[in-house]
Amino acid sequence: MNIREMRIRLGDTQSKFAERYHIPFRTIQNWETGVRKPPEYMLNLLERRIQSDLVNKKTVNLPKYDSRKYDLPKRSNFVGAISWLRAVQECIGEPFVFALDEALMCQGNFGGRSDEFIIWGYGSDAVSRFNGIVLLGNQVSSYNVAEKNGLRYTDFNRTVADALANESILDMQGITEALSRYYYKNGDSFTGIFVVPEYQDRFAELADAAVDYYAN
């Protein structure tokens, strides 16, 4: 796989790809146009790194309540989403990156639901000892992780990518609201959102729904 193919798989522009991997923009241009060739070791390192960044374990079934597992704090017992997520993080007691709806809550793009049970994220298999946890993977690239209020969560681009990958079992209400907010806050534009080629058609449909969300 050459540099251009790697970049396209991520859905990045040349400048975004250069920024992501701390490679000079001109170097990326030269590699893609054939002016220069990247060292073989660099290609191998980048390919492994990109595979890691693209890893996204799709979940087939949502978890049901299991009396043998531990319970996490209930959303209905907390006034705000952030205070609830902090309590959840404290209960988990190990590194965990919130994803999907929970990431949107951390970002301030979605308020959540009072009867929230499912908690999406990235962490070790050990966190599955708690009811409601859905692991999308054991790790996610640090380039796709933000931190605020003592919580770690996927950035907006990764959250959108995860939503598209797991749409078959995800209530898309949260991501639709978040995309709508993004559109209107960004001057009626989705500029800055990067979607891998395989999901671009579906994203276009979702974007249309998001534009209509507040308009109607």
Tab-separated table of C-alpha atoms in Angstrom:
chain	number	residue	atom	x	y	z
A	1	MET	CA	0.000	0.000	0.000
A	2	ASN	CA	1.507	3.351	-1.011
A	3	ILE	CA	1.292	6.647	0.884
A	4	ARG	CA	-1.664	7.968	-1.094
A	5	GLU	CA	-3.663	4.764	-0.537
A	6	MET	CA	-2.913	4.934	3.183
A	7	ARG	CA	-4.028	8.561	3.357
A	8	ILE	CA	-7.248	7.891	1.453
A	9	ARG	CA	-8.120	4.991	3.746
A	10	LEU	CA	-8.013	7.448	6.639
A	11	GLY	CA	-10.043	9.994	4.702
A	12	ASP	CA	-7.374	12.640	5.354
A	13	THR	CA	-6.279	15.524	3.177
A	14	GLN	CA	-2.538	15.759	2.595
A	15	SER	CA	-2.236	18.505	5.202
A	16	LYS	CA	-4.259	16.537	7.759
A	17	PHE	CA	-2.212	13.406	7.114
A	18	ALA	CA	1.004	15.392	7.509
A	19	GLU	CA	-0.247	16.891	10.774
A	20	ARG	CA	-1.444	13.541	12.110
A	21	TYR	CA	1.936	11.835	11.697
A	22	HIS	CA	4.203	14.872	12.135
A	23	ILE	CA	5.594	14.648	8.602
A	24	PRO	CA	6.305	17.837	6.608
A	25	PHE	CA	3.522	18.629	4.151
A	26	ARG	CA	6.020	18.996	1.285
A	27	THR	CA	7.396	15.544	2.040
A	28	ILE	CA	3.917	14.028	1.715
A	29	GLN	CA	3.442	15.815	-1.612
A	30	ASN	CA	6.792	14.557	-2.897
A	31	TRP	CA	6.035	10.991	-1.850
A	32	GLU	CA	2.635	10.977	-3.502
A	33	THR	CA	3.802	12.535	-6.766
A	34	GLY	CA	6.812	10.240	-7.016
A	35	VAL	CA	9.389	13.020	-6.729
A	36	ARG	CA	10.863	11.043	-3.845
A	37	LYS	CA	10.279	7.624	-2.367
A	38	PRO	CA	9.787	7.081	1.358
A	39	PRO	CA	12.222	4.664	3.033
A	40	GLU	CA	10.888	1.127	3.309
A	41	TYR	CA	11.049	1.240	7.108
A	42	MET	CA	8.912	4.409	7.063
A	43	LEU	CA	6.287	2.723	4.888
A	44	ASN	CA	6.145	-0.235	7.252
A	45	LEU	CA	5.885	1.980	10.336
A	46	LEU	CA	3.152	4.101	8.782
A	47	GLU	CA	1.180	1.101	7.617
A	48	ARG	CA	1.197	-0.427	11.113
A	49	ARG	CA	0.259	2.904	12.657
A	50	ILE	CA	-2.585	3.451	10.205
A	51	GLN	CA	-3.921	-0.058	10.736
A	52	SER	CA	-4.013	0.730	14.445
A	53	ASP	CA	-5.796	4.038	13.805
A	54	LEU	CA	-8.380	2.323	11.636
A	55	VAL	CA	-9.040	-0.497	14.076
A	56	ASN	CA	-12.646	-0.424	15.042
A	57	LYS	CA	-14.167	-3.530	16.543
A	58	LYS	CA	-17.757	-3.654	15.371
A	59	THR	CA	-20.205	-4.952	17.939
A	60	VAL	CA	-22.966	-7.308	16.868
A	61	ASN	CA	-25.167	-7.348	19.968
A	62	LEU	CA	-25.778	-4.909	22.781
A	63	PRO	CA	-25.256	-6.295	26.290
A	64	LYS	CA	-28.186	-7.283	28.467
A	65	TYR	CA	-28.252	-6.937	32.213
A	66	ASP	CA	-26.238	-9.679	33.896
A	67	SER	CA	-26.657	-10.149	37.654
A	68	ARG	CA	-23.183	-11.667	37.829
A	69	LYS	CA	-21.591	-8.397	36.737
A	70	TYR	CA	-20.976	-5.200	38.700
A	71	ASP	CA	-23.296	-2.242	38.328
A	72	LEU	CA	-22.059	1.202	37.368
A	73	PRO	CA	-23.624	4.443	38.682
A	74	LYS	CA	-27.053	5.133	37.187
A	75	ARG	CA	-27.457	8.130	34.909
A	76	SER	CA	-30.779	9.031	36.539
A	77	ASN	CA	-29.008	9.678	39.845
A	78	PHE	CA	-26.974	12.566	38.429
A	79	VAL	CA	-28.014	16.041	37.311
A	80	GLY	CA	-25.469	16.413	34.516
A	81	ALA	CA	-23.807	14.049	32.073
A	82	ILE	CA	-20.280	15.028	33.092
A	83	SER	CA	-20.822	14.303	36.790
A	84	TRP	CA	-22.252	10.897	35.839
A	85	LEU	CA	-19.335	10.058	33.533
A	86	ARG	CA	-16.858	11.058	36.231
A	87	ALA	CA	-18.576	8.680	38.625
A	88	VAL	CA	-18.480	5.942	35.985
A	89	GLN	CA	-14.765	6.543	35.374
A	90	GLU	CA	-14.036	6.419	39.101
A	91	CYS	CA	-15.947	3.165	39.408
A	92	ILE	CA	-14.133	1.583	36.466
A	93	GLY	CA	-10.872	2.517	38.124
A	94	GLU	CA	-8.580	2.046	35.122
A	95	PRO	CA	-7.781	3.856	31.839
A	96	PHE	CA	-10.885	4.158	29.686
A	97	VAL	CA	-11.726	6.291	26.647
A	98	PHE	CA	-15.395	7.167	26.262
A	99	ALA	CA	-16.797	6.801	22.754
A	100	LEU	CA	-19.967	7.448	20.733
A	101	ASP	CA	-22.803	8.964	22.825
A	102	GLU	CA	-20.600	9.258	25.902
A	103	ALA	CA	-17.890	11.010	23.860
A	104	LEU	CA	-20.542	13.403	22.552
A	105	MET	CA	-21.540	14.146	26.143
A	106	CYS	CA	-17.901	14.880	27.030
A	107	GLN	CA	-17.690	17.180	24.010
A	108	GLY	CA	-20.869	19.001	25.037
A	109	ASN	CA	-22.624	17.954	21.838
A	110	PHE	CA	-25.274	15.702	23.390
A	111	GLY	CA	-27.040	15.699	26.731
A	112	GLY	CA	-27.743	11.990	26.862
A	113	ARG	CA	-30.796	10.273	28.261
A	114	SER	CA	-31.909	9.860	31.865
A	115	ASP	CA	-32.273	6.092	31.400
A	116	GLU	CA	-28.810	5.615	29.839
A	117	PHE	CA	-27.521	2.064	30.329
A	118	ILE	CA	-25.062	1.465	27.481
A	119	ILE	CA	-21.598	2.957	27.881
A	120	TRP	CA	-19.386	2.865	24.794
A	121	GLY	CA	-15.639	3.075	24.933
A	122	TYR	CA	-12.129	1.752	24.494
A	123	GLY	CA	-10.367	-0.076	27.298
A	124	SER	CA	-9.089	-3.409	28.502
A	125	ASP	CA	-11.286	-6.505	28.360
A	126	ALA	CA	-11.426	-6.331	32.163
A	127	VAL	CA	-13.940	-3.461	32.061
A	128	SER	CA	-16.490	-5.888	30.639
A	129	ARG	CA	-17.024	-7.009	34.223
A	130	PHE	CA	-19.426	-4.065	34.498
A	131	ASN	CA	-22.966	-4.068	33.186
A	132	GLY	CA	-23.639	-1.887	30.170
A	133	ILE	CA	-20.066	-1.563	28.880
A	134	VAL	CA	-19.609	-1.984	25.119
A	135	LEU	CA	-15.977	-2.091	24.034
A	136	LEU	CA	-15.210	-0.882	20.525
A	137	GLY	CA	-11.624	-1.946	20.989
A	138	ASN	CA	-8.837	-2.237	23.525
A	139	GLN	CA	-7.081	0.903	22.361
A	140	VAL	CA	-7.461	3.903	20.110
A	141	SER	CA	-4.742	6.176	18.747
A	142	SER	CA	-3.816	9.028	21.069
A	143	TYR	CA	-4.262	11.326	18.044
A	144	ASN	CA	-7.991	10.606	18.237
A	145	VAL	CA	-8.336	11.159	21.978
A	146	ALA	CA	-9.200	14.412	23.740
A	147	GLU	CA	-9.276	15.132	27.471
A	148	LYS	CA	-11.414	17.528	29.463
A	149	ASN	CA	-12.936	17.605	32.948
A	150	GLY	CA	-10.730	14.683	33.904
A	151	LEU	CA	-12.311	12.474	31.219
A	152	ARG	CA	-10.728	10.983	28.107
A	153	TYR	CA	-12.890	10.576	25.024
A	154	THR	CA	-12.694	10.193	21.252
A	155	ASP	CA	-12.511	13.397	19.237
A	156	PHE	CA	-15.379	14.356	16.955
A	157	ASN	CA	-13.950	12.781	13.805
A	158	ARG	CA	-13.340	9.455	15.500
A	159	THR	CA	-16.781	9.599	17.122
A	160	VAL	CA	-18.405	10.075	13.712
A	161	ALA	CA	-16.345	7.193	12.276
A	162	ASP	CA	-17.359	4.907	15.154
A	163	ALA	CA	-21.007	5.850	14.716
A	164	LEU	CA	-20.966	4.991	11.017
A	165	ALA	CA	-19.212	1.689	11.691
A	166	ASN	CA	-21.686	0.632	14.381
A	167	GLU	CA	-24.865	2.155	13.002
A	168	SER	CA	-26.689	-1.180	12.842
A	169	ILE	CA	-26.931	-1.313	16.648
A	170	LEU	CA	-26.600	2.360	17.556
A	171	ASP	CA	-29.376	4.829	18.198
A	172	MET	CA	-28.207	7.600	15.849
A	173	GLN	CA	-30.113	10.344	17.686
A	174	GLY	CA	-27.014	11.566	19.482
A	175	ILE	CA	-24.789	11.741	16.417
A	176	THR	CA	-27.544	13.418	14.378
A	177	GLU	CA	-27.929	16.136	17.022
A	178	ALA	CA	-24.162	16.540	17.267
A	179	LEU	CA	-23.724	16.842	13.504
A	180	SER	CA	-26.512	19.392	13.389
A	181	ARG	CA	-24.824	21.479	16.088
A	182	TYR	CA	-21.507	21.177	14.256
A	183	TYR	CA	-23.049	22.322	10.980
A	184	TYR	CA	-24.654	25.460	12.360
A	185	LYS	CA	-21.725	26.373	14.606
A	186	ASN	CA	-19.326	25.924	11.687
A	187	GLY	CA	-21.021	28.429	9.406
A	188	ASP	CA	-23.408	25.969	7.761
A	189	SER	CA	-20.587	23.633	6.823
A	190	PHE	CA	-19.245	20.168	7.639
A	191	THR	CA	-15.709	21.257	6.754
A	192	GLY	CA	-13.202	19.585	9.072
A	193	ILE	CA	-14.998	16.257	9.308
A	194	PHE	CA	-13.048	13.466	7.638
A	195	VAL	CA	-14.821	10.252	6.669
A	196	VAL	CA	-13.141	7.176	5.176
A	197	PRO	CA	-14.280	6.407	1.622
A	198	GLU	CA	-16.403	3.377	2.516
A	199	TYR	CA	-18.704	5.535	4.673
A	200	GLN	CA	-18.841	8.725	2.616
A	201	ASP	CA	-22.165	7.943	0.912
A	202	ARG	CA	-23.833	7.116	4.210
A	203	PHE	CA	-22.336	10.204	5.833
A	204	ALA	CA	-23.851	12.355	3.086
A	205	GLU	CA	-27.301	10.962	3.962
A	206	LEU	CA	-26.721	11.491	7.660
A	207	ALA	CA	-25.485	15.027	7.029
A	208	ASP	CA	-28.698	15.869	5.185
A	209	ALA	CA	-30.720	14.577	8.132
A	210	ALA	CA	-28.594	16.642	10.514
A	211	VAL	CA	-29.155	19.835	8.515
A	212	ASP	CA	-32.915	19.239	8.657
A	213	TYR	CA	-32.856	18.388	12.370
A	214	TYR	CA	-32.952	21.939	13.769
A	215	ALA	CA	-34.324	23.527	10.616
A	216	ASN	CA	-37.576	21.604	11.087
